[in-house]
Each structure stands twice: as structure tokens, then as C-alpha cells.
């Protein structure tokens, strides 16, 4: 068998993507569906784990976007303070989307906006002590929850998969950067 259905002589039931590919193979036999073996599985994986991740953050009174904001501040290190521009560039969201999240987090006492000491027109976003503690507790809980999803892979397999995914992402990010560079020139 192909597509990882048979490994080491053991017949394993195919996954959702294998079933989709088989349907497409019947309907469009001339079409190469190999990209689905990786990208389709990545999408499927994201859809399978998303509810658990969102439930984890909801348990802390956060949605995923709000967690992303406080996590970005927390991992920036002391004093856990960034400009809105640094934040929305890191989060890859619009400034308007960030403002909405910041408003909710400020009302919840997790962040505060401070005037910059260097430029009176600029604002810094800082985690409060409560925000620091919540970001860390939520992240620790999320990592414990996510680690349970990896039980089907041994340590070596996890390391191999992580390395291959990193290589794929670096390649895609490089292609996108080169494309943006050629668009501006």
C-alpha cells in the first residue's frame, strides 16, 4: 500500500485524508493529490486539536486571540511590555483587531496601556502581575493538554516530524518573502 497505510508489514486503517484521496482518485484519476498527504493532514490535525485548545483557554476566561496577546507579552520577557506595532506585527493581525483584544484584556485587568517614557505620543502595552500569572498558567495547562495528542508518536518520531515541519515552514516562509520582495521591486 502507499500513503503510509501499510508500514512494517502491518496493515493499518487509513485516515480521513486517505479516504478523501481515494474518492478523488476515483473521480479525477489524472489529478495528483499528493499535497493532501501533508497539507491536508496539517489542516485536519489543526481542526482536530483546536476545540481542546480553545476549551483550555476558555477555562481561563480567554479566547485564543486574547491568549495570543498575553502570551506574546509574557514571552517577550521582563518587563513584559511591547508597542502595539511590535505586537500586531508578531501576531500578524490588523491594528484594529489588536485594539479590540487590548480593550477586552485591559477591562479584565490583564494588561495596561502606558505612555512611552521616550515618546509621549507612543503607548506601550504591559502585562499586569495578574496577566503574567494567567499567561503562564494557561500556557502550562495548554502544553500539558497538547502533549497528550502526541502519544501515538515516540520521541524519535516526534523529533523527525518536528524537523520536517520546520523545514517545510522555512521553505514556505522563504518563498513568501522572496515573492513580496519581487513584488516591490
XYZ file of C-alpha atoms in Angstrom:
185
model
C 0.000 0.000 0.000
C 1.001 3.610 -0.422
C 0.343 6.757 1.589
C 1.552 5.230 4.849
C -1.367 2.807 5.163
C 0.935 -0.205 5.328
C 4.080 0.146 7.389
C 6.488 -2.543 8.558
C 4.188 -5.217 7.144
C 1.287 -4.122 9.354
C -1.958 -3.180 7.674
C -3.275 -0.010 9.259
C -6.603 1.606 8.613
C -6.257 4.748 6.548
C -7.088 8.150 7.951
C -9.563 10.774 6.816
C -7.136 12.117 4.205
C -6.568 8.646 2.747
C -10.327 8.288 2.311
C -10.610 11.696 0.634
C -7.722 10.912 -1.706
C -9.306 7.607 -2.671
C -12.548 9.411 -3.532
C -10.661 11.925 -5.642
C -8.643 9.129 -7.275
C -11.934 7.583 -8.462
C -13.396 10.916 -9.628
C -10.282 12.575 -11.078
C -7.738 9.799 -11.657
C -5.412 12.120 -13.577
C -5.001 14.560 -10.643
C -2.049 14.208 -8.275
C -3.426 14.602 -4.747
C -0.072 14.123 -3.021
C -0.148 17.653 -1.470
C -3.097 16.442 0.616
C -0.848 13.865 2.298
C 0.894 16.707 4.108
C -1.122 19.897 3.832
C -4.485 18.162 4.104
C -3.282 16.311 7.176
C -1.927 19.519 8.708
C -5.323 21.145 8.188
C -7.122 18.099 9.586
C -4.788 17.998 12.584
C -5.447 21.664 13.298
C -9.205 21.075 13.152
C -8.969 18.068 15.477
C -6.980 19.807 18.231
C -8.496 23.306 18.001
C -11.546 22.566 20.196
C -9.354 21.282 23.029
C -7.010 24.267 22.810
C -9.910 26.712 22.755
C -11.511 24.950 25.737
C -8.258 25.220 27.668
C -8.113 28.981 27.151
C -11.835 29.369 27.832
C -11.187 27.752 31.199
C -9.042 30.789 31.951
C -11.662 33.236 30.679
C -9.774 33.852 27.427
C -10.344 33.233 23.764
C -7.413 32.128 21.635
C -6.738 35.639 20.318
C -6.633 37.089 23.814
C -4.281 34.347 24.919
C -2.040 35.114 21.919
C -1.748 38.727 23.102
C -0.842 37.946 26.700
C 1.456 35.107 25.594
C 3.284 37.470 23.218
C 3.830 39.896 26.080
C 4.854 37.137 28.520
C 7.414 35.544 26.218
C 8.937 38.952 25.444
C 10.485 38.763 28.924
C 10.592 41.347 31.670
C 9.216 43.972 31.820
C 6.570 42.240 29.618
C 5.943 45.378 27.616
C 5.717 45.995 23.848
C 4.440 48.661 21.495
C 1.190 47.915 19.680
C 3.154 47.865 16.394
C 5.526 45.208 17.748
C 2.542 43.212 18.903
C 0.416 43.251 15.773
C 3.466 42.515 13.619
C 4.230 39.492 15.786
C 0.603 38.367 15.909
C 0.002 39.013 12.192
C -3.326 40.764 12.793
C -4.597 44.216 11.933
C -4.120 47.098 14.318
C -7.909 47.297 14.669
C -8.108 43.634 15.654
C -5.387 44.181 18.219
C -7.115 47.244 19.666
C -10.286 45.243 20.237
C -8.348 42.496 22.055
C -6.418 45.039 24.120
C -9.646 46.736 25.192
C -11.045 43.435 26.489
C -7.808 42.468 28.236
C -7.479 45.890 29.849
C -11.049 45.673 31.181
C -10.128 42.270 32.619
C -7.104 43.715 34.413
C -4.606 41.600 32.458
C -2.850 44.428 30.616
C -2.418 48.152 30.983
C -1.519 50.818 28.473
C 1.340 53.102 29.467
C 2.762 56.223 27.877
C 6.229 55.722 26.499
C 8.959 57.434 28.504
C 10.829 58.115 25.247
C 7.954 59.432 23.137
C 4.928 60.985 24.803
C 2.804 60.189 21.743
C 3.559 56.465 21.894
C 1.824 53.876 24.028
C 3.251 50.667 25.434
C 1.182 47.624 26.324
C 2.274 45.906 29.535
C 1.125 42.779 31.295
C -0.107 43.280 34.830
C 1.049 40.874 37.544
C -2.285 39.095 37.176
C -1.706 38.908 33.407
C 1.795 37.451 33.834
C 0.493 34.743 36.169
C -2.511 33.936 33.970
C -0.434 33.742 30.784
C 1.976 31.323 32.398
C -0.709 29.138 33.979
C -2.745 28.995 30.754
C 0.338 28.131 28.701
C 1.446 25.396 31.092
C -2.049 23.890 31.010
C -2.164 24.124 27.206
C 1.214 22.394 26.794
C 0.127 19.571 29.130
C -3.095 19.181 27.131
C -1.357 19.294 23.756
C 1.294 16.772 24.806
C -1.463 14.174 25.224
C -2.196 14.405 21.493
C 1.299 13.144 20.683
C 1.004 9.726 22.361
C 0.909 7.904 19.013
C 4.475 9.017 18.242
C 7.616 8.031 20.105
C 10.289 10.635 20.925
C 12.302 9.975 17.770
C 9.220 10.202 15.548
C 8.193 13.491 17.196
C 11.668 14.905 16.625
C 11.668 13.789 12.974
C 8.189 15.180 12.330
C 9.039 18.482 14.037
C 12.179 18.812 11.909
C 10.329 18.099 8.674
C 7.548 20.554 9.524
C 10.160 23.194 10.388
C 11.878 22.619 7.031
C 8.554 22.915 5.184
C 7.588 26.121 7.008
C 11.006 27.720 6.500
C 10.727 26.941 2.788
C 7.219 28.391 2.502
C 8.152 31.487 4.523
C 11.217 31.980 2.332
C 9.132 31.688 -0.828
C 6.639 34.243 0.528
C 9.418 36.668 1.493
C 11.029 36.361 -1.940
C 7.637 36.873 -3.593
C 6.973 40.031 -1.561
C 10.464 41.266 -2.381
C 9.958 40.753 -6.113
C 6.559 42.473 -5.938
C 8.083 45.655 -4.515
C 10.976 45.814 -6.924
